[in-house]
mmCIF file of C-alpha atoms and ligand atoms in Angstrom:
data_model
loop_
_atom_site.group_PDB
_atom_site.id
_atom_site.type_symbol
_atom_site.label_atom_id
_atom_site.label_comp_id
_atom_site.label_asym_id
_atom_site.label_seq_id
_atom_site.Cartn_x
_atom_site.Cartn_y
_atom_site.Cartn_z
ATOM 1 C CA MET A 1 22.637 -9.565 0.352
ATOM 2 C CA LEU A 2 18.447 -8.748 0.644
ATOM 3 C CA VAL A 3 17.784 -5.113 1.039
ATOM 4 C CA ILE A 4 13.295 -4.665 1.598
ATOM 5 C CA ALA A 5 12.078 -1.542 2.858
ATOM 6 C CA HIS A 6 9.128 -1.034 5.725
ATOM 7 C CA LEU A 7 6.850 1.337 5.677
ATOM 8 C CA SER A 8 3.669 2.055 7.325
ATOM 9 C CA ASP A 9 0.762 3.831 8.434
ATOM 10 C CA ILE A 10 0.399 6.335 5.032
ATOM 11 C CA HIS A 11 -3.747 6.324 5.790
ATOM 12 C CA VAL A 12 -4.657 8.118 2.634
ATOM 13 C CA GLY A 13 -7.617 9.981 2.906
ATOM 14 C CA GLY A 14 -7.260 11.842 6.091
ATOM 15 C CA SER A 15 -5.916 14.873 4.813
ATOM 16 C CA ASP A 16 -4.046 16.318 1.403
ATOM 17 C CA ARG A 17 -0.389 15.482 4.089
ATOM 18 C CA SER A 18 -1.524 12.215 3.909
ATOM 19 C CA VAL A 19 -1.057 12.009 0.013
ATOM 20 C CA GLU A 20 1.721 14.513 -0.151
ATOM 21 C CA ARG A 21 3.804 11.999 2.563
ATOM 22 C CA ALA A 22 3.147 8.826 1.327
ATOM 23 C CA ASP A 23 3.994 10.146 -2.486
ATOM 24 C CA ALA A 24 7.529 11.825 -0.954
ATOM 25 C CA VAL A 25 8.645 8.420 0.871
ATOM 26 C CA MET A 26 7.865 6.159 -2.766
ATOM 27 C CA ARG A 27 9.472 9.063 -4.995
ATOM 28 C CA TYR A 28 12.187 8.811 -2.151
ATOM 29 C CA LEU A 29 12.228 4.738 -3.201
ATOM 30 C CA ASP A 30 11.528 4.821 -7.085
ATOM 31 C CA ALA A 31 14.938 7.176 -6.839
ATOM 32 C CA LEU A 32 17.223 4.642 -5.618
ATOM 33 C CA PRO A 33 20.412 3.654 -7.513
ATOM 34 C CA TYR A 34 19.562 -0.168 -6.071
ATOM 35 C CA ASP A 35 17.224 -2.646 -7.260
ATOM 36 C CA LEU A 36 15.096 -3.192 -3.871
ATOM 37 C CA ASP A 37 13.427 -6.315 -2.938
ATOM 38 C CA ALA A 38 10.662 -5.844 -1.807
ATOM 39 C CA VAL A 39 8.919 -2.401 -0.153
ATOM 40 C CA LEU A 40 6.052 -3.071 1.954
ATOM 41 C CA VAL A 41 3.346 -1.472 3.642
ATOM 42 C CA SER A 42 2.486 -3.163 6.891
ATOM 43 C CA GLY A 43 -1.430 -1.152 7.107
ATOM 44 C CA ASP A 44 -3.548 1.196 7.240
ATOM 45 C CA ILE A 45 -2.636 2.409 4.106
ATOM 46 C CA ALA A 46 -7.081 3.948 3.748
ATOM 47 C CA ASP A 47 -7.644 6.244 6.663
ATOM 48 C CA HIS A 48 -11.859 4.915 6.514
ATOM 49 C CA GLY A 49 -11.472 2.128 3.977
ATOM 50 C CA LEU A 50 -13.247 3.425 1.173
ATOM 51 C CA ALA A 51 -12.787 3.161 -2.443
ATOM 52 C CA GLU A 52 -11.512 6.060 -3.631
ATOM 53 C CA GLU A 53 -8.897 6.276 -1.288
ATOM 54 C CA TYR A 54 -7.826 2.417 -2.151
ATOM 55 C CA GLU A 55 -7.860 3.829 -5.668
ATOM 56 C CA GLN A 56 -5.069 7.184 -4.778
ATOM 57 C CA ALA A 57 -3.414 4.732 -2.768
ATOM 58 C CA ARG A 58 -3.453 2.218 -5.767
ATOM 59 C CA LYS A 59 -1.209 4.653 -7.627
ATOM 60 C CA LEU A 60 0.526 5.664 -5.502
ATOM 61 C CA LEU A 61 2.060 2.591 -3.657
ATOM 62 C CA THR A 62 2.864 1.684 -7.899
ATOM 63 C CA SER A 63 6.662 1.410 -7.696
ATOM 64 C CA ARG A 64 9.607 0.057 -9.695
ATOM 65 C CA HIS A 65 9.821 -2.551 -6.610
ATOM 66 C CA PRO A 66 8.190 -4.791 -5.517
ATOM 67 C CA VAL A 67 4.967 -3.900 -3.286
ATOM 68 C CA LEU A 68 4.051 -5.740 -0.574
ATOM 69 C CA VAL A 69 0.541 -4.926 2.178
ATOM 70 C CA CYS A 70 -1.469 -5.794 4.182
ATOM 71 C CA PRO A 71 -4.209 -4.420 5.921
ATOM 72 C CA GLY A 72 -4.445 -2.419 8.898
ATOM 73 C CA ASN A 73 -7.279 -1.745 11.583
ATOM 74 C CA HIS A 74 -8.042 1.578 9.068
ATOM 75 C CA ASP A 75 -8.043 -0.756 6.196
ATOM 76 C CA VAL A 76 -12.055 -1.936 4.895
ATOM 77 C CA ARG A 77 -11.169 -5.815 3.683
ATOM 78 C CA GLU A 78 -13.609 -5.644 1.110
ATOM 79 C CA GLU A 79 -12.823 -2.145 -0.797
ATOM 80 C CA PHE A 80 -9.149 -3.437 0.434
ATOM 81 C CA ARG A 81 -9.621 -6.784 -1.836
ATOM 82 C CA ARG A 82 -11.238 -5.254 -4.605
ATOM 83 C CA VAL A 83 -9.835 -2.093 -5.491
ATOM 84 C CA LEU A 84 -6.469 -2.348 -4.129
ATOM 85 C CA LEU A 85 -5.260 -6.113 -4.722
ATOM 86 C CA GLY A 86 -7.783 -5.813 -7.993
ATOM 87 C CA GLU A 87 -9.491 -9.122 -6.426
ATOM 88 C CA PRO A 88 -13.550 -9.882 -5.890
ATOM 89 C CA ALA A 89 -14.685 -8.257 -2.183
ATOM 90 C CA ALA A 90 -14.842 -10.768 0.812
ATOM 91 C CA SER A 91 -14.697 -10.064 4.135
ATOM 92 C CA GLY A 92 -12.168 -12.389 5.115
ATOM 93 C CA PRO A 93 -8.695 -12.532 6.498
ATOM 94 C CA VAL A 94 -6.620 -10.757 3.717
ATOM 95 C CA ASN A 95 -4.172 -13.596 3.690
ATOM 96 C CA ARG A 96 -0.523 -13.128 1.294
ATOM 97 C CA VAL A 97 2.323 -15.159 0.263
ATOM 98 C CA HIS A 98 5.009 -13.721 -2.245
ATOM 99 C CA ARG A 99 8.469 -15.201 -3.005
ATOM 100 C CA THR A 100 11.080 -12.898 -4.225
ATOM 101 C CA GLY A 101 14.811 -12.822 -4.106
ATOM 102 C CA GLY A 102 16.159 -14.657 -1.660
ATOM 103 C CA ALA A 103 12.972 -14.835 1.191
ATOM 104 C CA VAL A 104 9.053 -15.754 1.345
ATOM 105 C CA TYR A 105 7.079 -12.819 2.998
ATOM 106 C CA VAL A 106 3.989 -13.867 5.334
ATOM 107 C CA LEU A 107 1.741 -11.322 5.102
ATOM 108 C CA CYS A 108 -0.985 -11.727 8.075
ATOM 109 C CA ASP A 109 -4.580 -9.773 8.425
ATOM 110 C CA SER A 110 -4.609 -8.919 12.066
ATOM 111 C CA SER A 111 -7.720 -6.651 11.528
ATOM 112 C CA VAL A 112 -10.419 -6.902 13.716
ATOM 113 C CA PRO A 113 -13.226 -5.169 11.290
ATOM 114 C CA GLY A 114 -14.792 -2.512 12.981
ATOM 115 C CA ARG A 115 -11.701 -2.756 15.918
ATOM 116 C CA PRO A 116 -8.834 -0.738 16.844
ATOM 117 C CA GLU A 117 -7.393 -3.032 18.438
ATOM 118 C CA GLY A 118 -5.521 -7.073 16.191
ATOM 119 C CA HIS A 119 -5.958 -10.675 16.578
ATOM 120 C CA LEU A 120 -5.222 -13.289 14.534
ATOM 121 C CA ASP A 121 -7.624 -15.748 14.201
ATOM 122 C CA ASP A 122 -8.021 -18.815 13.922
ATOM 123 C CA GLU A 123 -8.193 -18.750 9.604
ATOM 124 C CA THR A 124 -4.854 -17.098 9.919
ATOM 125 C CA LEU A 125 -2.918 -19.012 12.485
ATOM 126 C CA THR A 126 -4.244 -22.223 10.949
ATOM 127 C CA TRP A 127 -3.289 -20.450 7.180
ATOM 128 C CA LEU A 128 0.175 -19.548 8.601
ATOM 129 C CA ASP A 129 1.341 -23.443 10.458
ATOM 130 C CA GLY A 130 0.566 -24.448 6.879
ATOM 131 C CA VAL A 131 2.632 -21.641 4.669
ATOM 132 C CA LEU A 132 5.455 -21.132 7.488
ATOM 133 C CA GLY A 133 5.709 -25.536 7.028
ATOM 134 C CA ALA A 134 5.843 -25.481 3.028
ATOM 135 C CA GLU A 135 7.953 -22.363 2.914
ATOM 136 C CA SER A 136 11.317 -23.730 5.204
ATOM 137 C CA ASP A 137 13.862 -23.570 2.723
ATOM 138 C CA LEU A 138 14.342 -19.317 2.021
ATOM 139 C CA PRO A 139 14.525 -17.253 5.477
ATOM 140 C CA VAL A 140 11.010 -15.999 5.694
ATOM 141 C CA PHE A 141 9.566 -12.066 6.901
ATOM 142 C CA MET A 142 6.487 -12.667 8.466
ATOM 143 C CA ALA A 143 4.520 -9.215 8.223
ATOM 144 C CA PHE A 144 1.027 -7.891 10.262
ATOM 145 C CA HIS A 145 -0.411 -4.403 11.170
ATOM 146 C CA HIS A 146 -0.486 -4.628 15.277
ATOM 147 C CA PRO A 147 2.833 -5.122 17.413
ATOM 148 C CA PRO A 148 1.992 -8.588 19.588
ATOM 149 C CA THR A 149 4.004 -6.965 22.105
ATOM 150 C CA THR A 150 4.259 -3.873 24.435
ATOM 151 C CA LEU A 151 5.955 -1.116 22.771
ATOM 152 C CA HIS A 152 5.379 1.319 25.590
ATOM 153 C CA SER A 153 3.646 3.513 23.810
ATOM 154 C CA PRO A 154 -0.016 4.652 23.918
ATOM 155 C CA ILE A 155 -0.612 2.498 20.792
ATOM 156 C CA ASP A 156 -0.287 -0.833 23.378
ATOM 157 C CA THR A 157 -4.204 -0.327 25.184
ATOM 158 C CA ILE A 158 -4.547 -1.846 21.012
ATOM 159 C CA MET A 159 -1.905 -4.277 20.297
ATOM 160 C CA LEU A 160 -2.198 -7.489 19.006
ATOM 161 C CA GLN A 161 -4.456 -9.498 21.179
ATOM 162 C CA ALA A 162 -3.260 -13.020 22.629
ATOM 163 C CA PRO A 163 -0.145 -13.011 21.296
ATOM 164 C CA ASP A 164 1.089 -15.994 22.944
ATOM 165 C CA ARG A 165 -0.409 -18.078 20.713
ATOM 166 C CA LEU A 166 2.047 -16.650 17.889
ATOM 167 C CA ALA A 167 4.437 -17.610 19.421
ATOM 168 C CA ASP A 168 3.265 -20.568 19.662
ATOM 169 C CA LEU A 169 3.553 -21.143 16.662
ATOM 170 C CA LEU A 170 6.141 -19.352 15.039
ATOM 171 C CA ALA A 171 8.739 -21.777 17.915
ATOM 172 C CA GLY A 172 7.871 -24.514 15.540
ATOM 173 C CA HIS A 173 8.990 -22.202 12.383
ATOM 174 C CA PRO A 174 12.660 -21.580 12.923
ATOM 175 C CA HIS A 175 12.974 -20.193 9.463
ATOM 176 C CA VAL A 176 10.983 -16.980 10.342
ATOM 177 C CA ALA A 177 13.876 -14.498 10.377
ATOM 178 C CA ALA A 178 11.466 -11.135 11.505
ATOM 179 C CA VAL A 179 8.275 -10.541 12.860
ATOM 180 C CA LEU A 180 7.319 -6.839 10.954
ATOM 181 C CA VAL A 181 4.403 -4.482 12.169
ATOM 182 C CA GLY A 182 3.211 -1.514 11.858
ATOM 183 C CA HIS A 183 0.558 0.701 13.811
ATOM 184 C CA ALA A 184 3.239 1.871 16.340
ATOM 185 C CA HIS A 185 3.905 5.020 14.388
ATOM 186 C CA THR A 186 7.291 4.849 15.940
ATOM 187 C CA SER A 187 10.271 3.621 14.782
ATOM 188 C CA ALA A 188 10.686 0.699 17.597
ATOM 189 C CA ALA A 189 13.344 -2.462 17.452
ATOM 190 C CA THR A 190 12.574 -5.086 20.152
ATOM 191 C CA THR A 191 11.837 -8.755 20.392
ATOM 192 C CA PHE A 192 9.228 -11.349 19.837
ATOM 193 C CA ALA A 193 9.278 -14.758 20.484
ATOM 194 C CA GLY A 194 13.345 -15.050 19.707
ATOM 195 C CA ARG A 195 12.621 -13.425 16.884
ATOM 196 C CA PRO A 196 13.496 -9.538 16.273
ATOM 197 C CA LEU A 197 10.310 -7.353 16.035
ATOM 198 C CA LEU A 198 10.455 -4.680 14.147
ATOM 199 C CA ALA A 199 7.737 -1.903 13.377
ATOM 200 C CA ALA A 200 7.994 0.935 10.803
ATOM 201 C CA PRO A 201 7.352 4.621 11.734
ATOM 202 C CA GLY A 202 4.083 5.916 10.353
ATOM 203 C CA VAL A 203 4.016 7.735 7.342
ATOM 204 C CA VAL A 204 0.953 10.610 8.271
ATOM 205 C CA SER A 205 2.459 11.330 11.942
ATOM 206 C CA THR A 206 4.300 9.643 14.282
ATOM 207 C CA LEU A 207 2.874 9.352 18.067
ATOM 208 C CA ARG A 208 4.867 10.536 21.069
ATOM 209 C CA LEU A 209 5.622 8.528 23.335
ATOM 210 C CA PRO A 210 5.008 9.039 27.727
ATOM 211 C CA TRP A 211 8.688 10.571 27.847
ATOM 212 C CA GLU A 212 7.905 12.860 25.478
ATOM 213 C CA GLY A 213 4.734 14.158 27.272
ATOM 214 C CA ALA A 214 2.314 11.362 24.898
ATOM 215 C CA THR A 215 0.653 9.078 28.214
ATOM 216 C CA THR A 216 -2.973 8.525 26.222
ATOM 217 C CA LEU A 217 -3.084 7.585 21.796
ATOM 218 C CA ALA A 218 -5.948 10.557 21.677
ATOM 219 C CA GLU A 219 -3.005 13.847 22.693
ATOM 220 C CA CYS A 220 -0.053 11.144 21.034
ATOM 221 C CA ALA A 221 0.084 12.075 17.183
ATOM 222 C CA ASP A 222 2.010 14.605 16.399
ATOM 223 C CA TYR A 223 2.251 15.788 12.089
ATOM 224 C CA GLU A 224 5.342 18.192 11.825
ATOM 225 C CA LEU A 225 7.836 15.018 12.812
ATOM 226 C CA PRO A 226 9.218 14.167 9.215
ATOM 227 C CA PRO A 227 7.647 11.023 7.583
ATOM 228 C CA GLY A 228 11.082 7.915 7.429
ATOM 229 C CA LEU A 229 10.566 4.682 6.263
ATOM 230 C CA VAL A 230 13.278 1.591 7.357
ATOM 231 C CA PHE A 231 15.436 -0.206 5.486
ATOM 232 C CA HIS A 232 16.127 -4.109 6.574
ATOM 233 C CA VAL A 233 18.671 -6.162 5.038
ATOM 234 C CA LEU A 234 18.893 -9.901 5.522
ATOM 235 C CA ASP A 235 22.720 -11.239 5.256
ATOM 236 C CA ASP A 236 23.910 -14.295 6.241
ATOM 237 C CA GLY A 237 20.915 -15.273 8.670
ATOM 238 C CA ARG A 238 21.066 -11.316 10.797
ATOM 239 C CA VAL A 239 18.446 -8.670 10.196
ATOM 240 C CA THR A 240 20.170 -5.090 10.002
ATOM 241 C CA THR A 241 17.273 -2.455 10.827
ATOM 242 C CA HIS A 242 18.601 1.362 9.093
ATOM 243 C CA HIS A 243 16.381 4.625 9.542
ATOM 244 C CA ARG A 244 15.634 6.868 7.160
ATOM 245 C CA VAL A 245 13.558 10.260 7.799
ATOM 246 C CA VAL A 246 12.097 11.763 4.321
ATOM 247 C CA PRO A 247 12.062 14.977 3.676
ATOM 248 C CA VAL A 248 8.254 17.032 2.528
HETATM 249 FE FE1 FE2 B 1 -1.987 3.684 12.104
HETATM 250 FE FE1 FE2 B 2 -3.568 0.755 13.397
#
């Protein structure tokens, strides 16, 4: 059995609240009487992509568990690489593969510099196809920021563009156990290309849904609902997801 924690959208730098909330979630995970296989943070790490925001995020995301990150639309690739990952600054997509325990984690960059919507560009899809082909002996968790399908949320207007290209690619890689995303600031479970598509709740805020009175992106952010995360359990090829709210 393999257990990972999945959180998203900490938006460090947007407010004091963002730091308090990210800290509360990470302290909760560090206090668990269990060594997680990974803590995955699916983008929007910084709110404005500033170096000082990534300095703060780097400290907040320090954990006794392995922490894996991918960028979101609020992130800036150069500073994300330089400050958060400790690598030379570069403007290309931040795509990474990690192997921990009994699974492979493939983290893709769905951000489009300067734009809120997402896209997996040719470089990323070519890289992804090669990695998935080479890593066919273990189950794969694939993660990126933008949901590739509608979630019936105001965020649907800025979801991943051209998702069929990813669906076609996944058809050739049945060992991808689940696709993990953020951006929606709400915990959601559906399917994409026949796989579980699992969105983590937002740490900094929750985006309310149309039946909760929100119809546009501008009016749907709720800063009072508590931060949360999801645990994904992989056992015998099947993924089970548990939602957890964390007190601040
Ligand atoms: Fe976000
Ligand atoms: Fe986002």
